[in-house]
mmCIF file of C-alpha atoms in Angstrom:
data_model
loop_
_atom_site.group_PDB
_atom_site.id
_atom_site.type_symbol
_atom_site.label_atom_id
_atom_site.label_comp_id
_atom_site.label_asym_id
_atom_site.label_seq_id
_atom_site.Cartn_x
_atom_site.Cartn_y
_atom_site.Cartn_z
ATOM 1 C CA MET A 1 112.790 120.127 97.045
ATOM 2 C CA GLY A 2 111.256 120.350 100.560
ATOM 3 C CA ASP A 3 107.813 119.636 99.032
ATOM 4 C CA ASP A 4 109.153 116.600 97.021
ATOM 5 C CA ASN A 5 108.654 118.415 93.778
ATOM 6 C CA VAL A 6 111.417 119.262 91.287
ATOM 7 C CA SER A 7 110.757 122.780 90.510
ATOM 8 C CA THR A 8 114.091 124.166 89.062
ATOM 9 C CA ALA A 9 116.618 123.060 86.415
ATOM 10 C CA GLU A 10 119.343 123.107 89.223
ATOM 11 C CA GLU A 11 117.401 120.603 91.395
ATOM 12 C CA ALA A 12 116.874 118.446 88.289
ATOM 13 C CA THR A 13 120.571 118.450 87.602
ATOM 14 C CA ILE A 14 121.437 117.477 91.234
ATOM 15 C CA ILE A 15 118.999 114.477 90.879
ATOM 16 C CA CYS A 16 120.546 113.331 87.582
ATOM 17 C CA ASP A 17 124.031 113.637 89.028
ATOM 18 C CA THR A 18 122.971 111.596 92.046
ATOM 19 C CA VAL A 19 121.363 108.950 89.944
ATOM 20 C CA ALA A 20 124.603 108.743 87.816
ATOM 21 C CA VAL A 21 126.607 108.201 91.114
ATOM 22 C CA LEU A 22 124.257 105.481 92.316
ATOM 23 C CA LEU A 23 124.262 103.577 89.099
ATOM 24 C CA ALA A 24 128.084 103.705 88.841
ATOM 25 C CA ARG A 25 128.322 102.302 92.397
ATOM 26 C CA THR A 26 125.631 99.593 91.651
ATOM 27 C CA PHE A 27 126.931 98.375 88.315
ATOM 28 C CA HIS A 28 130.676 99.081 88.363
ATOM 29 C CA HIS A 29 131.560 98.792 92.062
ATOM 30 C CA HIS A 30 128.874 96.088 92.809
ATOM 31 C CA ASP A 31 127.579 98.149 95.739
ATOM 32 C CA ASP A 32 124.117 96.705 96.332
ATOM 33 C CA SER A 33 123.538 99.230 99.185
ATOM 34 C CA ALA A 34 123.389 102.076 96.500
ATOM 35 C CA CYS A 35 119.940 100.600 95.322
ATOM 36 C CA ALA A 36 118.374 101.547 98.554
ATOM 37 C CA ALA A 37 118.030 105.216 97.394
ATOM 38 C CA PHE A 38 116.782 104.445 93.946
ATOM 39 C CA PRO A 39 113.049 104.289 94.580
ATOM 40 C CA VAL A 40 113.103 107.796 96.165
ATOM 41 C CA LEU A 41 114.993 109.148 93.299
ATOM 42 C CA LEU A 42 112.683 107.570 90.679
ATOM 43 C CA GLY A 43 109.738 109.067 92.347
ATOM 44 C CA LEU A 44 111.185 112.509 91.652
ATOM 45 C CA PHE A 45 111.016 111.836 87.958
ATOM 46 C CA GLU A 46 107.361 111.799 88.506
ATOM 47 C CA SER A 47 107.196 115.095 90.523
ATOM 48 C CA ILE A 48 108.408 117.660 87.995
ATOM 49 C CA VAL A 49 106.698 120.951 88.092
ATOM 50 C CA CYS A 50 108.458 123.273 85.670
ATOM 51 C CA LYS A 51 109.459 123.175 81.991
ATOM 52 C CA GLU A 52 113.148 123.757 82.480
ATOM 53 C CA ALA A 53 113.327 120.816 85.040
ATOM 54 C CA MET A 54 111.465 118.577 82.691
ATOM 55 C CA HIS A 55 113.959 119.276 79.952
ATOM 56 C CA VAL A 56 117.027 118.433 82.220
ATOM 57 C CA MET A 57 115.334 115.198 83.484
ATOM 58 C CA GLN A 58 114.582 113.971 80.048
ATOM 59 C CA GLU A 59 117.813 115.058 78.396
ATOM 60 C CA GLN A 60 120.095 113.856 81.298
ATOM 61 C CA GLY A 61 118.137 111.644 83.512
ATOM 62 C CA LEU A 62 116.295 109.388 81.071
ATOM 63 C CA PRO A 63 119.353 108.249 79.090
ATOM 64 C CA LEU A 64 120.913 107.145 82.554
ATOM 65 C CA LEU A 65 117.642 105.152 83.164
ATOM 66 C CA TYR A 66 117.747 103.681 79.661
ATOM 67 C CA ALA A 67 121.437 102.498 80.108
ATOM 68 C CA ALA A 68 120.600 101.141 83.706
ATOM 69 C CA PHE A 69 117.672 99.126 82.392
ATOM 70 C CA ASP A 70 119.746 97.771 79.488
ATOM 71 C CA HIS A 71 122.586 96.855 81.883
ATOM 72 C CA ALA A 72 120.282 95.315 84.422
ATOM 73 C CA LEU A 73 118.935 92.933 81.857
ATOM 74 C CA SER A 74 122.303 91.436 81.190
ATOM 75 C CA CYS A 75 123.853 91.601 84.742
ATOM 76 C CA GLU A 76 120.755 91.403 87.009
ATOM 77 C CA ARG A 77 122.202 94.091 89.328
ATOM 78 C CA LEU A 78 118.755 95.585 89.884
ATOM 79 C CA ASP A 79 115.751 93.703 91.420
ATOM 80 C CA ALA A 80 112.373 93.318 89.822
ATOM 81 C CA ASP A 81 110.826 96.213 91.875
ATOM 82 C CA ASP A 82 113.474 98.645 90.733
ATOM 83 C CA LEU A 83 113.040 97.618 87.071
ATOM 84 C CA LEU A 84 109.373 98.040 87.275
ATOM 85 C CA LEU A 85 109.722 101.483 88.886
ATOM 86 C CA ILE A 86 112.027 102.458 86.051
ATOM 87 C CA LEU A 87 109.442 101.222 83.489
ATOM 88 C CA LYS A 88 106.888 103.386 85.252
ATOM 89 C CA VAL A 89 108.910 106.484 84.703
ATOM 90 C CA PHE A 90 109.473 105.518 81.045
ATOM 91 C CA ALA A 91 105.638 105.140 80.693
ATOM 92 C CA ILE A 92 104.885 108.485 82.353
ATOM 93 C CA HIS A 93 107.458 110.384 80.280
ATOM 94 C CA GLY A 94 106.159 108.935 76.999
ATOM 95 C CA THR A 95 109.218 108.675 74.908
ATOM 96 C CA ARG A 96 109.734 106.176 72.207
ATOM 97 C CA ASP A 97 113.037 104.887 73.661
ATOM 98 C CA GLY A 98 111.065 104.288 76.999
ATOM 99 C CA ALA A 99 108.209 102.561 75.320
ATOM 100 C CA GLU A 100 110.549 100.223 73.340
ATOM 101 C CA ARG A 101 112.043 99.103 76.713
ATOM 102 C CA ILE A 102 108.572 98.593 78.273
ATOM 103 C CA VAL A 103 107.826 96.365 75.216
ATOM 104 C CA ARG A 104 111.007 94.531 75.684
ATOM 105 C CA ALA A 105 110.378 93.958 79.345
ATOM 106 C CA ALA A 106 106.827 92.654 78.583
ATOM 107 C CA GLN A 107 108.060 90.335 76.018
ATOM 108 C CA LEU A 108 110.485 88.857 78.373
ATOM 109 C CA GLY A 109 107.738 88.496 80.940
ATOM 110 C CA ILE A 110 109.694 90.328 83.685
ATOM 111 C CA ALA A 111 107.810 90.008 86.988
ATOM 112 C CA SER A 112 104.516 89.535 84.890
ATOM 113 C CA GLN A 113 102.577 88.692 88.096
ATOM 114 C CA ARG A 114 103.327 92.116 89.870
ATOM 115 C CA THR A 115 100.470 94.542 90.109
ATOM 116 C CA MET A 116 102.879 97.365 89.123
ATOM 117 C CA TRP A 117 102.261 96.235 85.491
ATOM 118 C CA SER A 118 98.730 97.600 85.896
ATOM 119 C CA VAL A 119 100.084 100.855 86.983
ATOM 120 C CA ILE A 120 102.623 100.991 84.047
ATOM 121 C CA LEU A 121 100.165 100.232 81.314
ATOM 122 C CA GLU A 122 97.441 102.530 82.782
ATOM 123 C CA GLN A 123 99.577 105.378 81.560
ATOM 124 C CA PHE A 124 98.898 104.356 77.958
ATOM 125 C CA ASP A 125 95.679 106.267 77.505
ATOM 126 C CA GLU A 126 94.242 107.753 74.266
ATOM 127 C CA GLU A 127 96.338 110.933 74.919
ATOM 128 C CA HIS A 128 99.682 108.933 75.356
ATOM 129 C CA PRO A 129 102.002 109.361 72.390
ATOM 130 C CA GLN A 130 103.139 105.831 72.439
ATOM 131 C CA SER A 131 99.831 103.911 73.142
ATOM 132 C CA VAL A 132 99.333 102.663 69.609
ATOM 133 C CA PHE A 133 103.007 101.654 69.286
ATOM 134 C CA MET A 134 102.759 99.736 72.513
ATOM 135 C CA ILE A 135 99.672 97.901 71.636
ATOM 136 C CA ASN A 136 100.869 96.947 68.087
ATOM 137 C CA ARG A 137 104.345 95.887 69.258
ATOM 138 C CA LEU A 138 102.834 93.442 71.781
ATOM 139 C CA LYS A 139 99.967 92.157 69.778
ATOM 140 C CA ASP A 140 101.730 88.850 68.874
ATOM 141 C CA SER A 141 103.259 88.259 72.370
ATOM 142 C CA LEU A 142 101.752 85.936 74.742
ATOM 143 C CA LEU A 143 101.579 87.976 77.935
ATOM 144 C CA LEU A 144 100.743 86.006 81.314
ATOM 145 C CA GLY A 145 99.669 87.018 84.625
ATOM 146 C CA THR A 146 98.831 90.604 85.711
ATOM 147 C CA LEU A 147 100.799 91.926 82.690
ATOM 148 C CA GLY A 148 98.485 90.002 80.295
ATOM 149 C CA ILE A 149 95.344 91.283 82.111
ATOM 150 C CA ALA A 150 96.612 94.889 82.062
ATOM 151 C CA TYR A 151 97.322 94.683 78.410
ATOM 152 C CA LEU A 152 93.742 93.430 77.622
ATOM 153 C CA GLN A 153 92.406 96.177 79.591
ATOM 154 C CA ARG A 154 94.411 98.899 77.860
ATOM 155 C CA ALA A 155 93.383 97.326 74.501
ATOM 156 C CA ASN A 156 89.707 97.508 75.449
ATOM 157 C CA ARG A 157 90.136 101.273 76.442
ATOM 158 C CA LEU A 158 91.884 102.219 73.159
ATOM 159 C CA ALA A 159 89.500 100.245 70.982
ATOM 160 C CA ALA A 160 86.453 102.060 72.846
ATOM 161 C CA VAL A 161 87.850 105.418 71.712
ATOM 162 C CA GLY A 162 88.794 104.408 68.243
ATOM 163 C CA ALA A 163 92.558 104.642 68.830
ATOM 164 C CA ILE A 164 93.218 101.266 67.424
ATOM 165 C CA GLN A 165 91.619 99.729 64.263
ATOM 166 C CA ARG A 166 91.741 96.135 65.337
ATOM 167 C CA HIS A 167 91.666 94.691 68.786
ATOM 168 C CA PRO A 168 94.742 92.645 69.490
ATOM 169 C CA PHE A 169 92.769 89.829 71.053
ATOM 170 C CA ASP A 170 90.768 89.347 67.886
ATOM 171 C CA THR A 171 92.679 86.229 66.992
ATOM 172 C CA ASP A 172 92.136 82.472 67.537
ATOM 173 C CA ALA A 173 95.115 82.230 69.902
ATOM 174 C CA ARG A 174 94.043 85.119 72.135
ATOM 175 C CA CYS A 175 90.541 83.813 72.147
ATOM 176 C CA ARG A 176 91.736 80.586 73.546
ATOM 177 C CA GLN A 177 93.605 82.495 76.314
ATOM 178 C CA MET A 178 90.413 84.436 77.052
ATOM 179 C CA THR A 179 88.496 81.210 77.280
ATOM 180 C CA ALA A 180 90.792 79.926 79.845
ATOM 181 C CA TRP A 181 90.415 83.038 81.809
ATOM 182 C CA LEU A 182 86.610 82.639 81.881
ATOM 183 C CA ARG A 183 86.714 78.943 82.722
ATOM 184 C CA ASP A 184 89.417 79.314 85.517
ATOM 185 C CA ALA A 185 87.712 77.789 88.650
ATOM 186 C CA ASP A 186 89.877 80.110 90.964
ATOM 187 C CA HIS A 187 87.462 83.046 90.479
ATOM 188 C CA LEU A 188 89.435 85.559 92.510
ATOM 189 C CA ARG A 189 92.844 84.941 90.660
ATOM 190 C CA HIS A 190 91.380 85.704 87.165
ATOM 191 C CA LEU A 191 88.284 87.725 88.069
ATOM 192 C CA GLN A 192 89.788 90.984 86.653
ATOM 193 C CA ALA A 193 90.742 89.058 83.566
ATOM 194 C CA ALA A 194 87.219 87.611 83.163
ATOM 195 C CA ILE A 195 85.739 91.084 83.528
ATOM 196 C CA ALA A 196 88.083 92.511 80.894
ATOM 197 C CA VAL A 197 87.252 89.599 78.493
ATOM 198 C CA ALA A 198 83.570 90.446 78.884
ATOM 199 C CA ALA A 199 84.374 94.159 78.083
ATOM 200 C CA SER A 200 86.341 93.151 74.953
ATOM 201 C CA LEU A 201 83.453 91.369 73.152
ATOM 202 C CA PRO A 202 82.061 94.282 71.145
ATOM 203 C CA TYR A 203 85.470 94.632 69.408
ATOM 204 C CA LEU A 204 85.888 91.022 68.499
ATOM 205 C CA ASP A 205 84.644 89.145 65.304
ATOM 206 C CA GLN A 206 81.265 87.921 66.317
ATOM 207 C CA THR A 207 81.947 84.439 65.225
ATOM 208 C CA ARG A 208 84.939 84.323 67.758
ATOM 209 C CA GLY A 209 83.017 86.251 70.402
ATOM 210 C CA ARG A 210 79.852 84.103 70.390
ATOM 211 C CA ASP A 211 81.070 81.265 72.760
ATOM 212 C CA LEU A 212 82.950 83.819 74.877
ATOM 213 C CA LEU A 213 79.864 85.860 75.359
ATOM 214 C CA ALA A 214 77.900 82.738 76.385
ATOM 215 C CA LEU A 215 80.711 81.692 78.846
ATOM 216 C CA ALA A 216 80.681 85.322 80.283
ATOM 217 C CA LEU A 217 76.889 85.496 80.761
ATOM 218 C CA ASP A 218 77.076 82.139 82.646
ATOM 219 C CA HIS A 219 80.092 83.049 84.770
ATOM 220 C CA HIS A 220 79.888 82.527 88.521
ATOM 221 C CA SER A 221 80.861 86.122 89.249
ATOM 222 C CA PRO A 222 77.865 88.612 88.945
ATOM 223 C CA CYS A 223 80.645 91.352 88.078
ATOM 224 C CA VAL A 224 81.481 89.322 84.884
ATOM 225 C CA GLN A 225 77.743 88.698 84.170
ATOM 226 C CA ILE A 226 77.124 92.532 84.367
ATOM 227 C CA GLU A 227 79.869 93.382 81.982
ATOM 228 C CA ALA A 228 78.775 90.733 79.614
ATOM 229 C CA ALA A 229 75.194 92.136 79.795
ATOM 230 C CA VAL A 230 76.673 95.517 78.714
ATOM 231 C CA SER A 231 78.455 93.958 75.767
ATOM 232 C CA THR A 232 75.272 92.191 74.909
ATOM 233 C CA ILE A 233 73.431 95.366 74.706
ATOM 234 C CA ARG A 234 76.255 97.118 72.755
ATOM 235 C CA LEU A 235 76.023 94.280 70.323
ATOM 236 C CA GLY A 236 72.313 95.040 69.705
ATOM 237 C CA ASN A 237 70.451 92.777 72.057
ATOM 238 C CA LEU A 238 68.621 94.909 74.494
ATOM 239 C CA SER A 239 67.112 91.997 76.414
ATOM 240 C CA ALA A 240 70.154 92.006 78.776
ATOM 241 C CA ARG A 241 68.859 95.274 80.227
ATOM 242 C CA LYS A 242 66.643 93.382 82.651
ATOM 243 C CA LEU A 243 69.743 91.714 84.082
ATOM 244 C CA LEU A 244 71.250 94.965 84.819
ATOM 245 C CA ILE A 245 68.249 96.325 86.431
ATOM 246 C CA ARG A 246 68.068 93.222 88.674
ATOM 247 C CA TRP A 247 71.645 93.569 89.813
ATOM 248 C CA CYS A 248 70.964 97.262 90.680
ATOM 249 C CA SER A 249 68.772 95.979 93.646
ATOM 250 C CA ASP A 250 71.581 93.926 95.244
ATOM 251 C CA PRO A 251 73.910 96.272 97.136
ATOM 252 C CA ARG A 252 76.833 93.955 96.607
ATOM 253 C CA TYR A 253 76.813 94.698 92.944
ATOM 254 C CA SER A 254 74.731 97.849 92.694
ATOM 255 C CA ARG A 255 77.467 100.376 92.082
ATOM 256 C CA ILE A 256 78.692 98.228 89.001
ATOM 257 C CA ALA A 257 75.156 97.739 87.635
ATOM 258 C CA MET A 258 74.177 101.443 87.980
ATOM 259 C CA ARG A 259 77.298 102.648 86.522
ATOM 260 C CA SER A 260 76.594 100.393 83.597
ATOM 261 C CA LEU A 261 73.111 101.664 83.163
ATOM 262 C CA ARG A 262 74.408 105.318 83.214
ATOM 263 C CA PHE A 263 76.987 104.364 80.623
ATOM 264 C CA LEU A 264 74.326 103.139 78.343
ATOM 265 C CA GLY A 265 72.146 106.225 78.872
ATOM 266 C CA TRP A 266 69.519 104.499 80.996
ATOM 267 C CA VAL A 267 69.737 106.454 84.222
ATOM 268 C CA ASP A 268 65.971 106.421 84.625
ATOM 269 C CA ALA A 269 65.929 102.633 84.714
ATOM 270 C CA VAL A 270 67.600 102.504 88.113
ATOM 271 C CA PRO A 271 65.099 101.278 90.644
ATOM 272 C CA ALA A 272 63.898 103.864 93.185
ATOM 273 C CA GLY A 273 64.894 101.872 96.156
ATOM 274 C CA CYS A 274 68.561 101.861 95.103
ATOM 275 C CA CYS A 275 68.715 105.663 95.968
ATOM 276 C CA HIS A 276 67.796 105.209 99.687
ATOM 277 C CA PRO A 277 70.555 106.274 101.995
ATOM 278 C CA ASP A 278 70.987 103.045 103.831
ATOM 279 C CA PHE A 279 71.055 101.219 100.546
ATOM 280 C CA LEU A 280 73.736 103.428 99.128
ATOM 281 C CA ALA A 281 75.747 103.114 102.237
ATOM 282 C CA THR A 282 75.649 99.251 102.035
ATOM 283 C CA ALA A 283 76.642 99.513 98.394
ATOM 284 C CA ASP A 284 79.655 101.776 99.362
ATOM 285 C CA LEU A 285 81.012 99.339 101.875
ATOM 286 C CA CYS A 286 80.573 96.372 99.500
ATOM 287 C CA GLN A 287 82.490 98.329 96.835
ATOM 288 C CA TRP A 288 85.325 99.003 99.321
ATOM 289 C CA LEU A 289 85.445 95.376 100.414
ATOM 290 C CA SER A 290 85.658 94.281 96.854
ATOM 291 C CA GLN A 291 88.950 96.175 96.251
ATOM 292 C CA PRO A 292 91.833 93.773 95.229
ATOM 293 C CA ASN A 293 93.857 94.786 98.337
ATOM 294 C CA GLU A 294 90.980 93.990 100.711
ATOM 295 C CA TYR A 295 88.847 90.906 100.094
ATOM 296 C CA GLY A 296 88.729 91.212 96.241
ATOM 297 C CA ARG A 297 84.894 90.636 96.139
ATOM 298 C CA PRO A 298 81.766 91.620 98.011
ATOM 299 C CA PRO A 299 80.738 89.794 101.152
ATOM 300 C CA ASP A 300 78.304 86.840 101.185
ATOM 301 C CA ARG A 301 76.171 88.581 103.610
ATOM 302 C CA ILE A 302 75.978 92.155 104.994
ATOM 303 C CA GLU A 303 73.539 93.602 107.569
ATOM 304 C CA LEU A 304 72.915 97.139 109.040
ATOM 305 C CA MET A 305 74.383 97.171 112.527
ATOM 306 C CA ASP A 306 73.774 100.818 113.481
ATOM 307 C CA THR A 307 73.182 104.156 112.021
ATOM 308 C CA ARG A 308 73.095 107.695 113.692
ATOM 309 C CA VAL A 309 73.809 111.234 113.211
ATOM 310 C CA LEU A 310 76.995 112.389 115.036
ATOM 311 C CA TYR A 311 79.216 115.415 115.058
ATOM 312 C CA TRP A 312 82.216 113.684 113.658
ATOM 313 C CA PRO A 313 85.611 114.919 115.038
ATOM 314 C CA PRO A 314 87.751 113.982 112.011
ATOM 315 C CA THR A 315 85.615 116.052 109.690
ATOM 316 C CA ASP A 316 84.433 118.602 112.245
ATOM 317 C CA ASP A 317 80.818 118.434 110.991
ATOM 318 C CA LEU A 318 77.409 116.797 111.746
ATOM 319 C CA ARG A 319 76.771 113.759 109.689
ATOM 320 C CA GLN A 320 75.068 110.497 109.354
ATOM 321 C CA VAL A 321 77.249 107.487 109.813
ATOM 322 C CA TRP A 322 76.509 103.607 109.445
ATOM 323 C CA LEU A 323 78.101 100.515 110.651
ATOM 324 C CA PHE A 324 77.589 97.224 108.778
ATOM 325 C CA SER A 325 78.458 93.697 109.850
ATOM 326 C CA TYR A 326 79.628 91.490 106.923
ATOM 327 C CA HIS A 327 80.431 87.805 106.406
ATOM 328 C CA TYR A 328 82.433 85.754 103.950
ATOM 329 C CA ASP A 329 81.677 81.995 103.840
ATOM 330 C CA ASP A 330 85.022 80.894 102.501
ATOM 331 C CA HIS A 331 87.640 83.271 103.902
ATOM 332 C CA GLU A 332 89.960 82.727 107.021
ATOM 333 C CA CYS A 333 89.041 86.160 108.297
ATOM 334 C CA SER A 334 85.313 85.324 107.899
ATOM 335 C CA GLY A 335 83.829 88.634 108.723
ATOM 336 C CA GLY A 336 83.991 92.001 110.455
ATOM 337 C CA VAL A 337 82.408 95.423 110.787
ATOM 338 C CA GLY A 338 82.721 98.386 108.260
ATOM 339 C CA MET A 339 81.913 102.047 108.633
ATOM 340 C CA VAL A 340 80.370 104.468 106.002
ATOM 341 C CA GLY A 341 79.660 107.998 106.241
ATOM 342 C CA SER A 342 83.171 109.512 106.558
ATOM 343 C CA VAL A 343 86.003 107.267 105.288
ATOM 344 C CA THR A 344 84.489 103.986 104.131
ATOM 345 C CA CYS A 345 86.566 101.136 105.512
ATOM 346 C CA SER A 346 86.779 98.234 107.910
ATOM 347 C CA LEU A 347 89.373 98.008 110.642
ATOM 348 C CA ILE A 348 90.005 94.361 109.712
ATOM 349 C CA GLY A 349 91.188 92.394 112.669
ATOM 350 C CA GLU A 350 90.191 95.261 115.131
ATOM 351 C CA THR A 351 86.559 95.413 115.042
ATOM 352 C CA THR A 352 83.844 92.607 115.190
ATOM 353 C CA SER A 353 80.102 92.575 115.413
ATOM 354 C CA ASP A 354 80.463 91.597 119.019
ATOM 355 C CA LEU A 355 81.653 95.095 119.935
ATOM 356 C CA PRO A 356 79.097 97.742 120.858
ATOM 357 C CA ALA A 357 78.621 100.265 118.084
ATOM 358 C CA ALA A 358 80.035 103.164 120.113
ATOM 359 C CA ASP A 359 83.146 101.262 120.534
ATOM 360 C CA VAL A 360 83.537 100.724 116.834
ATOM 361 C CA TYR A 361 82.759 104.472 116.050
ATOM 362 C CA ALA A 362 85.481 105.341 118.733
ATOM 363 C CA LEU A 363 88.170 103.170 116.996
ATOM 364 C CA HIS A 364 87.347 104.621 113.540
ATOM 365 C CA CYS A 365 87.401 108.187 114.915
ATOM 366 C CA CYS A 366 91.008 107.530 116.249
ATOM 367 C CA CYS A 367 92.083 105.920 112.968
ATOM 368 C CA GLU A 368 90.854 108.755 110.956
ATOM 369 C CA LEU A 369 92.478 111.432 113.100
ATOM 370 C CA GLN A 370 95.792 109.580 112.944
ATOM 371 C CA ASN A 371 95.739 109.200 109.057
ATOM 372 C CA ASN A 372 94.831 112.932 108.963
ATOM 373 C CA GLY A 373 97.811 113.835 111.232
ATOM 374 C CA ASP A 374 95.340 115.723 113.343
ATOM 375 C CA ARG A 375 96.801 117.167 116.496
ATOM 376 C CA ARG A 376 93.878 115.575 118.460
ATOM 377 C CA ALA A 377 94.880 112.135 117.437
ATOM 378 C CA PRO A 378 95.828 109.871 120.267
ATOM 379 C CA ARG A 379 99.233 108.189 120.113
ATOM 380 C CA TYR A 380 97.648 104.823 120.443
ATOM 381 C CA ARG A 381 94.330 103.605 118.950
ATOM 382 C CA SER A 382 91.923 102.577 121.605
ATOM 383 C CA VAL A 383 88.266 102.542 122.555
ATOM 384 C CA LYS A 384 88.754 104.736 125.388
ATOM 385 C CA ALA A 385 90.742 107.442 123.535
ATOM 386 C CA GLY A 386 88.127 107.454 120.758
ATOM 387 C CA LYS A 387 85.127 107.626 123.134
ATOM 388 C CA THR A 388 86.663 110.553 124.971
ATOM 389 C CA LEU A 389 86.939 112.479 121.521
ATOM 390 C CA VAL A 390 83.392 111.546 120.406
ATOM 391 C CA ASP A 391 81.850 112.290 123.634
ATOM 392 C CA ARG A 392 83.501 115.650 123.802
ATOM 393 C CA TYR A 393 81.210 116.740 120.759
ATOM 394 C CA ASN A 394 78.223 114.618 121.417
ATOM 395 C CA ARG A 395 76.040 114.408 124.429
ATOM 396 C CA SER A 396 75.654 110.661 124.236
ATOM 397 C CA MET A 397 76.479 107.727 122.187
#
């Protein structure tokens, strides 16, 4: 198992035996230290690369995890993180016994605010053998937090491919929940929920969906407006096409709007200016900054700080790179500088628009080399170390 993959039945048997020992120490001997190795072992249930090992893990390993989950609900010997990791394993393996326990955990609202619920429910795509079972069993349960949002997103996906006949949110009670998500003044907390609500509208009774559509089109987030425009078009009103074309020209939302036009088959409607390299680079950084684990939304302002062609040591090739300064009006870390052209990112807290462009490139060069495990990477990230590396391949900055 040197490569972290389970490639033989013998390895799978060793893992199952180890899990059995750790669970016995945890539940019968009340040894909480045994839980420390649990995440690593659970990860191996996701790294099976041969049929024989899979058979052993499912025949011997999964029953151990079923028993551990059932026992944990009654005695609380496992923390929420371990329980969610077990549920992830159940989702990946696709058994009915595992799906039933995922449903039970969801109905109990176990750690419903944890983002791991998104990872768990993402496994239930149209190819998953338990997707319809999971959707139907939870259709009458009030699911809150990240769990509720993830459930709505899964329902949208399965409705889109015709895997379910009726959307579980097509009820008066669910519509009230979706209305609350759309009206939430905390736009970051329920932004993904509002987007999912807008995407669900083609699958709802039009009488119920009419008021939701109006709220979504008038939402303070352009991301929700764009999704609502797509739903409007899918419901037969083509006038919303103009809204999508307009948002294409704003780099903060261009990627979403262009993706929507492509989805609708209107690739030719994308404005020509949206294909300029500087514009595309700006849009790339805005998309990165909008990730939930970064700022969660695009910046209020973004400006081109520098662009040039460099021989870039981390990729060992000649390429155009960009630096952009960005600003958020209402964030404690109001702004920074991001790089595009290799690994799109911002070294938040390290780089600011006050730094010379050469210094910012130098820090990004160090960062990429370190992340790549490159032998040229300096032990400590610094402008001096990065400049030495970049200057070695470029005559001047």
